[in-house]
């Protein structure tokens, strides 16, 4: 199969309770959202566009030669913002778009390409995403680390904050390493998504699912309504994202320590 032709959209929201004006935070002399877009440009995507909720983000992108458009500030989720961006850009329903969060400046371009390729290879799926094996018990038991289980064809069966799957006959003790004790190892979900534009347009119109509300995981709405999500499994965990001031300092240190710099 030929390489996937895809676009990348980067939703960026200026307001953040834990890190105010997060998209504009400096990383190596440029705003974080610009660094994210620069990583995306290395993925061989047809286009990379920042979908912003504030003119300050658009202006910052334009100063660095990054395509950006202004979307409504009142969207309930990033998916709604992406749907508006697709409409503004006039993309057809069959187009593929990868959603890269604006706080992932260390995301590997190869992973973005692989997520798009996974969707192209699964015409029965409306979405794709990624996962990697978990290698320690602390992450397996951590509710902030989302886990996913797959079917025989690499499609998601369920996402959960709970430690899944559970091995009934060989339960892992809290201090044990489940990835060493159990085969296959559990999988950690990576929050990057590929969409068919036609589905992205109708996704915000789907009623929220009880499981989605229970787990606070938006992707469960897709499974609840009978749609399928293809999952690319990589052995390499992605670089850390930025949610808090401590995360920002960590990413800045990793960026500055990189030789050569990531971009």
mmCIF file of C-alpha atoms in Angstrom:
data_model
loop_
_atom_site.group_PDB
_atom_site.id
_atom_site.type_symbol
_atom_site.label_atom_id
_atom_site.label_comp_id
_atom_site.label_asym_id
_atom_site.label_seq_id
_atom_site.Cartn_x
_atom_site.Cartn_y
_atom_site.Cartn_z
ATOM 1 C CA UNK A 1 0.000 0.000 0.000
ATOM 2 C CA UNK A 2 1.272 3.465 -0.871
ATOM 3 C CA UNK A 3 2.170 5.917 1.918
ATOM 4 C CA UNK A 4 -0.835 7.672 3.397
ATOM 5 C CA UNK A 5 -1.651 11.179 2.216
ATOM 6 C CA UNK A 6 -2.767 13.126 5.280
ATOM 7 C CA UNK A 7 -3.064 16.526 6.894
ATOM 8 C CA UNK A 8 -2.181 17.523 10.462
ATOM 9 C CA UNK A 9 -4.278 19.832 12.602
ATOM 10 C CA UNK A 10 -2.990 21.188 15.903
ATOM 11 C CA UNK A 11 -5.740 22.517 18.207
ATOM 12 C CA UNK A 12 -4.403 25.264 20.468
ATOM 13 C CA UNK A 13 -6.307 26.972 23.275
ATOM 14 C CA UNK A 14 -4.841 29.993 25.054
ATOM 15 C CA UNK A 15 -6.656 29.450 28.346
ATOM 16 C CA UNK A 16 -5.221 26.808 30.698
ATOM 17 C CA UNK A 17 -5.831 26.520 34.424
ATOM 18 C CA UNK A 18 -2.572 24.731 35.187
ATOM 19 C CA UNK A 19 -0.323 26.643 32.781
ATOM 20 C CA UNK A 20 -1.699 30.008 31.591
ATOM 21 C CA UNK A 21 -1.027 30.921 27.929
ATOM 22 C CA UNK A 22 0.505 27.477 27.434
ATOM 23 C CA UNK A 23 0.738 27.508 23.594
ATOM 24 C CA UNK A 24 2.945 30.603 23.765
ATOM 25 C CA UNK A 25 5.361 29.255 26.392
ATOM 26 C CA UNK A 26 8.943 29.555 25.144
ATOM 27 C CA UNK A 27 10.852 26.402 24.232
ATOM 28 C CA UNK A 28 14.285 26.977 22.767
ATOM 29 C CA UNK A 29 13.470 30.477 21.561
ATOM 30 C CA UNK A 30 10.073 29.803 19.955
ATOM 31 C CA UNK A 31 6.499 29.353 21.258
ATOM 32 C CA UNK A 32 5.592 25.795 22.164
ATOM 33 C CA UNK A 33 2.843 25.591 19.516
ATOM 34 C CA UNK A 34 5.433 26.526 16.880
ATOM 35 C CA UNK A 35 7.750 23.769 18.090
ATOM 36 C CA UNK A 36 4.859 21.298 17.854
ATOM 37 C CA UNK A 37 4.134 22.402 14.290
ATOM 38 C CA UNK A 38 7.797 22.121 13.335
ATOM 39 C CA UNK A 39 7.802 18.520 14.520
ATOM 40 C CA UNK A 40 4.645 17.882 12.523
ATOM 41 C CA UNK A 41 6.180 19.353 9.363
ATOM 42 C CA UNK A 42 8.847 16.634 9.487
ATOM 43 C CA UNK A 43 6.166 13.910 9.153
ATOM 44 C CA UNK A 44 5.660 14.282 5.375
ATOM 45 C CA UNK A 45 2.082 15.478 5.902
ATOM 46 C CA UNK A 46 0.425 17.300 3.012
ATOM 47 C CA UNK A 47 -0.173 20.276 5.304
ATOM 48 C CA UNK A 48 0.199 21.337 8.935
ATOM 49 C CA UNK A 49 -2.221 23.904 10.368
ATOM 50 C CA UNK A 50 -2.719 25.267 13.877
ATOM 51 C CA UNK A 51 -6.404 25.688 14.800
ATOM 52 C CA UNK A 52 -6.326 28.427 17.439
ATOM 53 C CA UNK A 53 -8.928 30.012 19.694
ATOM 54 C CA UNK A 54 -7.140 33.349 20.038
ATOM 55 C CA UNK A 55 -5.526 35.812 17.593
ATOM 56 C CA UNK A 56 -2.340 35.868 19.699
ATOM 57 C CA UNK A 57 -1.677 32.223 18.771
ATOM 58 C CA UNK A 58 -2.338 32.861 15.084
ATOM 59 C CA UNK A 59 0.019 35.839 15.097
ATOM 60 C CA UNK A 60 2.759 33.887 16.886
ATOM 61 C CA UNK A 61 2.503 31.100 14.302
ATOM 62 C CA UNK A 62 2.567 33.532 11.380
ATOM 63 C CA UNK A 63 5.731 35.173 12.712
ATOM 64 C CA UNK A 64 7.443 31.786 12.476
ATOM 65 C CA UNK A 65 6.030 30.789 9.089
ATOM 66 C CA UNK A 66 3.469 28.330 10.491
ATOM 67 C CA UNK A 67 -0.004 28.119 8.933
ATOM 68 C CA UNK A 68 -2.750 28.953 11.433
ATOM 69 C CA UNK A 69 -6.435 29.793 11.417
ATOM 70 C CA UNK A 70 -8.759 31.278 14.003
ATOM 71 C CA UNK A 71 -11.633 29.122 15.251
ATOM 72 C CA UNK A 72 -14.452 29.852 17.661
ATOM 73 C CA UNK A 73 -13.375 30.310 21.286
ATOM 74 C CA UNK A 74 -16.370 28.454 22.760
ATOM 75 C CA UNK A 75 -15.761 24.894 21.522
ATOM 76 C CA UNK A 76 -16.426 22.206 24.116
ATOM 77 C CA UNK A 77 -13.564 19.989 22.958
ATOM 78 C CA UNK A 78 -10.610 19.779 20.626
ATOM 79 C CA UNK A 79 -12.652 17.551 18.309
ATOM 80 C CA UNK A 80 -15.203 20.341 17.820
ATOM 81 C CA UNK A 81 -12.380 22.746 17.005
ATOM 82 C CA UNK A 82 -10.941 20.319 14.458
ATOM 83 C CA UNK A 83 -14.339 19.845 12.815
ATOM 84 C CA UNK A 84 -14.659 23.608 12.350
ATOM 85 C CA UNK A 85 -11.110 23.782 10.966
ATOM 86 C CA UNK A 86 -11.875 21.057 8.412
ATOM 87 C CA UNK A 87 -14.920 23.013 7.267
ATOM 88 C CA UNK A 88 -12.930 26.250 6.993
ATOM 89 C CA UNK A 89 -10.243 24.469 4.974
ATOM 90 C CA UNK A 90 -12.806 22.781 2.719
ATOM 91 C CA UNK A 91 -11.408 19.253 3.040
ATOM 92 C CA UNK A 92 -13.490 16.392 1.546
ATOM 93 C CA UNK A 93 -14.996 13.641 3.686
ATOM 94 C CA UNK A 94 -12.477 11.036 2.493
ATOM 95 C CA UNK A 95 -9.429 13.084 3.517
ATOM 96 C CA UNK A 96 -7.300 11.873 6.441
ATOM 97 C CA UNK A 97 -6.328 14.237 9.234
ATOM 98 C CA UNK A 98 -4.104 13.618 12.259
ATOM 99 C CA UNK A 99 -4.867 15.496 15.463
ATOM 100 C CA UNK A 100 -1.658 16.478 17.257
ATOM 101 C CA UNK A 101 -2.137 18.249 20.564
ATOM 102 C CA UNK A 102 -0.485 21.653 20.866
ATOM 103 C CA UNK A 103 1.406 20.630 24.015
ATOM 104 C CA UNK A 104 3.424 17.763 22.468
ATOM 105 C CA UNK A 105 6.656 19.421 21.249
ATOM 106 C CA UNK A 106 8.639 16.165 21.452
ATOM 107 C CA UNK A 107 6.237 13.975 19.450
ATOM 108 C CA UNK A 108 8.094 11.826 16.897
ATOM 109 C CA UNK A 109 7.153 12.732 13.301
ATOM 110 C CA UNK A 110 7.364 9.037 12.400
ATOM 111 C CA UNK A 111 4.557 8.253 14.848
ATOM 112 C CA UNK A 112 2.269 10.793 13.204
ATOM 113 C CA UNK A 113 2.928 9.189 9.853
ATOM 114 C CA UNK A 114 2.294 5.715 11.292
ATOM 115 C CA UNK A 115 -1.067 6.756 12.770
ATOM 116 C CA UNK A 116 -2.186 8.054 9.370
ATOM 117 C CA UNK A 117 -0.931 4.900 7.672
ATOM 118 C CA UNK A 118 -2.826 2.747 10.167
ATOM 119 C CA UNK A 119 -6.068 4.474 9.267
ATOM 120 C CA UNK A 120 -5.447 4.085 5.543
ATOM 121 C CA UNK A 121 -4.821 0.369 6.037
ATOM 122 C CA UNK A 122 -8.110 -0.098 7.947
ATOM 123 C CA UNK A 123 -10.958 1.096 5.703
ATOM 124 C CA UNK A 124 -13.428 -0.315 8.228
ATOM 125 C CA UNK A 125 -12.219 2.168 10.865
ATOM 126 C CA UNK A 126 -13.171 5.838 11.245
ATOM 127 C CA UNK A 127 -10.261 6.659 13.531
ATOM 128 C CA UNK A 128 -6.741 5.552 14.396
ATOM 129 C CA UNK A 129 -4.484 6.101 17.371
ATOM 130 C CA UNK A 130 -1.325 4.648 18.934
ATOM 131 C CA UNK A 131 -0.108 2.695 21.956
ATOM 132 C CA UNK A 132 3.100 1.294 23.405
ATOM 133 C CA UNK A 133 3.879 -1.551 25.838
ATOM 134 C CA UNK A 134 3.942 -0.726 29.546
ATOM 135 C CA UNK A 135 7.030 -1.826 31.426
ATOM 136 C CA UNK A 136 6.380 -1.032 35.075
ATOM 137 C CA UNK A 137 3.637 -1.618 37.603
ATOM 138 C CA UNK A 138 3.357 2.004 38.707
ATOM 139 C CA UNK A 139 2.210 3.076 35.243
ATOM 140 C CA UNK A 140 -0.062 0.042 34.898
ATOM 141 C CA UNK A 141 -1.872 0.943 38.133
ATOM 142 C CA UNK A 142 -1.876 4.725 37.592
ATOM 143 C CA UNK A 143 -5.369 6.004 36.624
ATOM 144 C CA UNK A 144 -3.749 8.919 34.786
ATOM 145 C CA UNK A 145 -2.124 6.415 32.422
ATOM 146 C CA UNK A 146 -4.796 5.278 29.968
ATOM 147 C CA UNK A 147 -4.649 1.644 28.875
ATOM 148 C CA UNK A 148 -6.082 0.030 25.737
ATOM 149 C CA UNK A 149 -6.804 -3.582 24.752
ATOM 150 C CA UNK A 150 -6.971 -4.696 21.110
ATOM 151 C CA UNK A 151 -8.656 -7.345 19.012
ATOM 152 C CA UNK A 152 -6.867 -9.747 16.657
ATOM 153 C CA UNK A 153 -6.834 -7.132 13.884
ATOM 154 C CA UNK A 154 -5.288 -4.312 15.904
ATOM 155 C CA UNK A 155 -8.550 -2.496 16.591
ATOM 156 C CA UNK A 156 -9.412 -1.067 20.003
ATOM 157 C CA UNK A 157 -11.758 -3.113 22.156
ATOM 158 C CA UNK A 158 -11.719 -0.745 25.132
ATOM 159 C CA UNK A 159 -9.809 2.139 26.723
ATOM 160 C CA UNK A 160 -9.654 2.485 30.492
ATOM 161 C CA UNK A 161 -7.926 4.196 33.368
ATOM 162 C CA UNK A 162 -8.140 0.874 35.202
ATOM 163 C CA UNK A 163 -5.331 -1.714 34.880
ATOM 164 C CA UNK A 164 -6.518 -3.786 31.906
ATOM 165 C CA UNK A 165 -6.318 -6.566 30.964
ATOM 166 C CA UNK A 166 -6.559 -8.373 34.284
ATOM 167 C CA UNK A 167 -4.909 -11.821 34.419
ATOM 168 C CA UNK A 168 -7.237 -13.824 36.670
ATOM 169 C CA UNK A 169 -4.876 -16.734 37.323
ATOM 170 C CA UNK A 170 -1.702 -14.649 37.703
ATOM 171 C CA UNK A 171 -2.679 -11.305 39.198
ATOM 172 C CA UNK A 172 0.235 -8.885 39.416
ATOM 173 C CA UNK A 173 1.014 -7.600 42.888
ATOM 174 C CA UNK A 174 1.263 -3.808 43.207
ATOM 175 C CA UNK A 175 5.053 -4.089 43.451
ATOM 176 C CA UNK A 176 5.408 -6.540 40.566
ATOM 177 C CA UNK A 177 6.262 -5.646 36.990
ATOM 178 C CA UNK A 178 3.222 -6.717 34.934
ATOM 179 C CA UNK A 179 5.023 -6.311 31.620
ATOM 180 C CA UNK A 180 7.615 -8.863 32.734
ATOM 181 C CA UNK A 181 5.141 -11.182 34.444
ATOM 182 C CA UNK A 182 2.478 -11.255 31.731
ATOM 183 C CA UNK A 183 2.462 -11.786 27.991
ATOM 184 C CA UNK A 184 1.488 -9.950 25.960
ATOM 185 C CA UNK A 185 2.324 -6.825 27.989
ATOM 186 C CA UNK A 186 -0.376 -4.234 28.700
ATOM 187 C CA UNK A 187 -0.541 -1.255 26.343
ATOM 188 C CA UNK A 188 -0.496 2.422 27.197
ATOM 189 C CA UNK A 189 -2.605 4.637 24.961
ATOM 190 C CA UNK A 190 -0.823 7.544 23.247
ATOM 191 C CA UNK A 191 -3.115 10.539 22.751
ATOM 192 C CA UNK A 192 -2.616 11.189 19.048
ATOM 193 C CA UNK A 193 -5.509 10.494 16.668
ATOM 194 C CA UNK A 194 -6.160 10.043 12.978
ATOM 195 C CA UNK A 195 -9.630 10.754 11.575
ATOM 196 C CA UNK A 196 -11.518 10.452 8.345
ATOM 197 C CA UNK A 197 -12.803 13.985 7.851
ATOM 198 C CA UNK A 198 -16.369 12.795 7.231
ATOM 199 C CA UNK A 199 -16.441 11.154 10.659
ATOM 200 C CA UNK A 200 -14.745 14.109 12.319
ATOM 201 C CA UNK A 201 -17.570 16.314 11.045
ATOM 202 C CA UNK A 202 -20.249 14.141 12.668
ATOM 203 C CA UNK A 203 -18.373 13.111 15.817
ATOM 204 C CA UNK A 204 -19.321 16.231 17.814
ATOM 205 C CA UNK A 205 -22.978 15.508 16.990
ATOM 206 C CA UNK A 206 -22.906 12.042 18.583
ATOM 207 C CA UNK A 207 -24.447 11.904 22.061
ATOM 208 C CA UNK A 208 -21.948 11.511 24.876
ATOM 209 C CA UNK A 209 -21.653 7.909 26.059
ATOM 210 C CA UNK A 210 -22.105 6.707 29.660
ATOM 211 C CA UNK A 211 -18.719 4.968 29.558
ATOM 212 C CA UNK A 212 -17.111 8.143 28.223
ATOM 213 C CA UNK A 213 -18.511 10.095 31.158
ATOM 214 C CA UNK A 214 -17.514 7.386 33.641
ATOM 215 C CA UNK A 215 -13.883 7.159 32.498
ATOM 216 C CA UNK A 216 -13.588 10.758 31.223
ATOM 217 C CA UNK A 217 -12.237 9.408 27.919
ATOM 218 C CA UNK A 218 -13.750 10.949 24.790
ATOM 219 C CA UNK A 219 -12.622 8.101 22.500
ATOM 220 C CA UNK A 220 -15.073 5.754 24.247
ATOM 221 C CA UNK A 221 -17.887 7.646 22.523
ATOM 222 C CA UNK A 222 -16.616 6.246 19.226
ATOM 223 C CA UNK A 223 -16.736 2.634 20.427
ATOM 224 C CA UNK A 224 -20.066 3.136 22.209
ATOM 225 C CA UNK A 225 -21.706 4.143 18.934
ATOM 226 C CA UNK A 226 -20.372 1.079 17.133
ATOM 227 C CA UNK A 227 -17.476 2.632 15.241
ATOM 228 C CA UNK A 228 -13.959 1.196 15.108
ATOM 229 C CA UNK A 229 -10.559 2.624 16.015
ATOM 230 C CA UNK A 230 -7.357 1.155 14.534
ATOM 231 C CA UNK A 231 -4.334 1.172 16.852
ATOM 232 C CA UNK A 232 -0.688 1.406 15.811
ATOM 233 C CA UNK A 233 1.587 -0.258 18.389
ATOM 234 C CA UNK A 234 5.059 1.215 18.701
ATOM 235 C CA UNK A 235 7.806 -0.031 20.987
ATOM 236 C CA UNK A 236 8.983 3.521 21.681
ATOM 237 C CA UNK A 237 7.222 5.707 24.240
ATOM 238 C CA UNK A 238 6.737 9.300 23.052
ATOM 239 C CA UNK A 239 8.478 12.243 24.659
ATOM 240 C CA UNK A 240 6.634 13.934 27.523
ATOM 241 C CA UNK A 241 3.891 16.454 26.898
ATOM 242 C CA UNK A 242 3.289 19.702 28.800
ATOM 243 C CA UNK A 243 0.409 20.084 31.265
ATOM 244 C CA UNK A 244 2.024 21.886 34.219
ATOM 245 C CA UNK A 245 4.898 24.308 34.901
ATOM 246 C CA UNK A 246 6.998 21.343 36.041
ATOM 247 C CA UNK A 247 6.315 19.571 32.727
ATOM 248 C CA UNK A 248 7.391 22.694 30.862
ATOM 249 C CA UNK A 249 10.715 22.849 32.691
ATOM 250 C CA UNK A 250 11.303 19.170 31.992
ATOM 251 C CA UNK A 251 10.631 19.577 28.271
ATOM 252 C CA UNK A 252 12.803 22.696 28.101
ATOM 253 C CA UNK A 253 15.673 20.763 29.667
ATOM 254 C CA UNK A 254 15.220 17.861 27.244
ATOM 255 C CA UNK A 255 15.074 20.267 24.294
ATOM 256 C CA UNK A 256 18.214 22.119 25.378
ATOM 257 C CA UNK A 257 20.060 18.861 26.082
ATOM 258 C CA UNK A 258 19.282 17.385 22.672
ATOM 259 C CA UNK A 259 22.334 17.355 20.384
ATOM 260 C CA UNK A 260 21.528 18.179 17.724
ATOM 261 C CA UNK A 261 18.334 19.951 18.787
ATOM 262 C CA UNK A 262 15.081 18.118 17.878
ATOM 263 C CA UNK A 263 14.434 20.757 15.172
#
